[in-house]
Amino acid sequence: MDVLEGNLSVGLGGGNPAQWRAVAEIAKEVKANHFNQAFCAVGWTRANLGTDEIHLNSMCAPCGKVGYVKISTGPLSKECAEPAIVPVDTAIAMIKEMGGNSIKYFPMGGLKCKDEMKAVAEACARNHFIMEPTGGIDLDNFREIMETILNAGVEKVIPHVYSSIIDKATGNTRIEDVKKLLAIVKELV
């Protein structure tokens, strides 16, 4: 960790909630600076981290209803016939109570749920909460996603851009794409 200066993100592996326990257990041993977690395991993970200084997000999903999110993102709850759908402000309050720092809004599907994403951003702004838009973000929609979130007044955004900037042939991140994304961020903030 010294070599990385703490710059490591511990994730769920494609948002797979079955990995929640592995993330929570890693939190005991590795003090990375960013942890991703299913909604149901945020409190457990925060306790294992043993500090409030490390960033911990909580995965919440679009649900088809503007102003609401699905918090049943755990390995069992995501399969329930009746999902747990709550107002975004309520989800944020619960995440804060469990020790989370942000809402990881996943899977967005790019701009497929733009109205819902905007409502999540507005709630994050009202509650001074960090937003982590995730899923289907690429060079074509990155600017619009970021503009929508920033125009809503969100103070801190951590966009997750994954496979869309990976060269399929080599498996390497396309550095030119990263430079383009960074240029967009610099224009917007």
PDB file of C-alpha atoms in Angstrom, residues 16-95:
ATOM      1  CA  ASN A  16     -21.588  -8.432  -8.099  1.00  0.00           C
ATOM      2  CA  PRO A  17     -23.258  -8.253  -4.664  1.00  0.00           C
ATOM      3  CA  ALA A  18     -22.128 -11.806  -3.877  1.00  0.00           C
ATOM      4  CA  GLN A  19     -18.705 -10.221  -3.298  1.00  0.00           C
ATOM      5  CA  TRP A  20     -19.959  -8.082  -0.384  1.00  0.00           C
ATOM      6  CA  ARG A  21     -18.418 -10.273   2.303  1.00  0.00           C
ATOM      7  CA  ALA A  22     -15.025 -10.394   0.570  1.00  0.00           C
ATOM      8  CA  VAL A  23     -15.019  -6.583   0.408  1.00  0.00           C
ATOM      9  CA  ALA A  24     -15.987  -6.342   4.087  1.00  0.00           C
ATOM     10  CA  GLU A  25     -13.254  -8.790   5.113  1.00  0.00           C
ATOM     11  CA  ILE A  26     -10.620  -7.063   2.977  1.00  0.00           C
ATOM     12  CA  ALA A  27     -11.542  -3.862   4.828  1.00  0.00           C
ATOM     13  CA  LYS A  28     -10.112  -5.414   8.008  1.00  0.00           C
ATOM     14  CA  GLU A  29      -6.666  -5.888   6.496  1.00  0.00           C
ATOM     15  CA  VAL A  30      -6.217  -3.431   3.631  1.00  0.00           C
ATOM     16  CA  LYS A  31      -6.704   0.270   4.209  1.00  0.00           C
ATOM     17  CA  ALA A  32      -7.336   1.297   0.615  1.00  0.00           C
ATOM     18  CA  ASN A  33      -8.792   4.758   0.105  1.00  0.00           C
ATOM     19  CA  HIS A  34     -12.015   3.674  -1.648  1.00  0.00           C
ATOM     20  CA  PHE A  35     -14.405   0.776  -1.026  1.00  0.00           C
ATOM     21  CA  ASN A  36     -17.491  -0.199  -3.040  1.00  0.00           C
ATOM     22  CA  GLN A  37     -20.255  -2.045  -1.222  1.00  0.00           C
ATOM     23  CA  ALA A  38     -23.791  -3.379  -1.555  1.00  0.00           C
ATOM     24  CA  PHE A  39     -26.304  -1.320   0.440  1.00  0.00           C
ATOM     25  CA  CYS A  40     -26.889  -4.108   2.978  1.00  0.00           C
ATOM     26  CA  ALA A  41     -23.218  -4.388   3.996  1.00  0.00           C
ATOM     27  CA  VAL A  42     -22.144  -0.763   4.383  1.00  0.00           C
ATOM     28  CA  GLY A  43     -22.355  -0.801   8.195  1.00  0.00           C
ATOM     29  CA  TRP A  44     -20.414  -4.060   8.458  1.00  0.00           C
ATOM     30  CA  THR A  45     -17.708  -2.711   6.156  1.00  0.00           C
ATOM     31  CA  ARG A  46     -17.437   0.599   8.018  1.00  0.00           C
ATOM     32  CA  ALA A  47     -16.989  -1.288  11.292  1.00  0.00           C
ATOM     33  CA  ASN A  48     -14.248  -3.418   9.731  1.00  0.00           C
ATOM     34  CA  LEU A  49     -12.488  -0.338   8.375  1.00  0.00           C
ATOM     35  CA  GLY A  50     -12.253   1.000  11.912  1.00  0.00           C
ATOM     36  CA  THR A  51     -12.088   4.605  10.727  1.00  0.00           C
ATOM     37  CA  ASP A  52     -14.299   7.242   9.138  1.00  0.00           C
ATOM     38  CA  GLU A  53     -11.362   8.473   7.037  1.00  0.00           C
ATOM     39  CA  ILE A  54     -11.704   5.874   4.263  1.00  0.00           C
ATOM     40  CA  HIS A  55     -14.255   6.455   1.485  1.00  0.00           C
ATOM     41  CA  LEU A  56     -17.075   3.892   1.389  1.00  0.00           C
ATOM     42  CA  ASN A  57     -19.896   3.958  -1.137  1.00  0.00           C
ATOM     43  CA  SER A  58     -23.253   2.224  -1.113  1.00  0.00           C
ATOM     44  CA  MET A  59     -24.691   0.674  -4.241  1.00  0.00           C
ATOM     45  CA  CYS A  60     -28.244   1.760  -5.065  1.00  0.00           C
ATOM     46  CA  ALA A  61     -29.960   1.006  -8.366  1.00  0.00           C
ATOM     47  CA  PRO A  62     -32.368   2.753 -10.706  1.00  0.00           C
ATOM     48  CA  CYS A  63     -35.903   1.477 -10.197  1.00  0.00           C
ATOM     49  CA  GLY A  64     -37.979   3.096 -12.945  1.00  0.00           C
ATOM     50  CA  LYS A  65     -39.454   5.746 -10.650  1.00  0.00           C
ATOM     51  CA  VAL A  66     -38.025   9.274 -10.576  1.00  0.00           C
ATOM     52  CA  GLY A  67     -36.970  10.343  -7.078  1.00  0.00           C
ATOM     53  CA  TYR A  68     -36.618   6.777  -5.798  1.00  0.00           C
ATOM     54  CA  VAL A  69     -33.873   4.138  -5.754  1.00  0.00           C
ATOM     55  CA  LYS A  70     -33.729   0.413  -5.212  1.00  0.00           C
ATOM     56  CA  ILE A  71     -31.735  -0.360  -2.068  1.00  0.00           C
ATOM     57  CA  SER A  72     -32.225  -4.123  -2.279  1.00  0.00           C
ATOM     58  CA  THR A  73     -28.852  -4.587  -3.966  1.00  0.00           C
ATOM     59  CA  GLY A  74     -27.539  -7.481  -1.859  1.00  0.00           C
ATOM     60  CA  PRO A  75     -27.151 -11.040  -3.148  1.00  0.00           C
ATOM     61  CA  LEU A  76     -30.479 -12.177  -1.663  1.00  0.00           C
ATOM     62  CA  SER A  77     -32.493  -8.964  -1.657  1.00  0.00           C
ATOM     63  CA  LYS A  78     -31.828  -8.205  -5.333  1.00  0.00           C
ATOM     64  CA  GLU A  79     -33.746 -11.390  -6.193  1.00  0.00           C
ATOM     65  CA  CYS A  80     -36.830 -10.597  -4.092  1.00  0.00           C
ATOM     66  CA  ALA A  81     -40.129 -10.360  -5.947  1.00  0.00           C
ATOM     67  CA  GLU A  82     -40.857  -7.088  -4.134  1.00  0.00           C
ATOM     68  CA  PRO A  83     -37.753  -4.859  -4.276  1.00  0.00           C
ATOM     69  CA  ALA A  84     -37.022  -2.267  -1.587  1.00  0.00           C
ATOM     70  CA  ILE A  85     -37.770   1.032  -3.325  1.00  0.00           C
ATOM     71  CA  VAL A  86     -37.295   4.162  -1.211  1.00  0.00           C
ATOM     72  CA  PRO A  87     -37.062   7.923  -1.778  1.00  0.00           C
ATOM     73  CA  VAL A  88     -33.495   8.956  -2.638  1.00  0.00           C
ATOM     74  CA  ASP A  89     -33.337  11.291   0.381  1.00  0.00           C
ATOM     75  CA  THR A  90     -34.246   8.368   2.661  1.00  0.00           C
ATOM     76  CA  ALA A  91     -31.599   6.143   1.068  1.00  0.00           C
ATOM     77  CA  ILE A  92     -28.978   8.859   1.582  1.00  0.00           C
ATOM     78  CA  ALA A  93     -29.964   9.269   5.246  1.00  0.00           C
ATOM     79  CA  MET A  94     -29.684   5.498   5.757  1.00  0.00           C
ATOM     80  CA  ILE A  95     -26.303   5.365   4.011  1.00  0.00           C
TER      81      ILE A  95
END
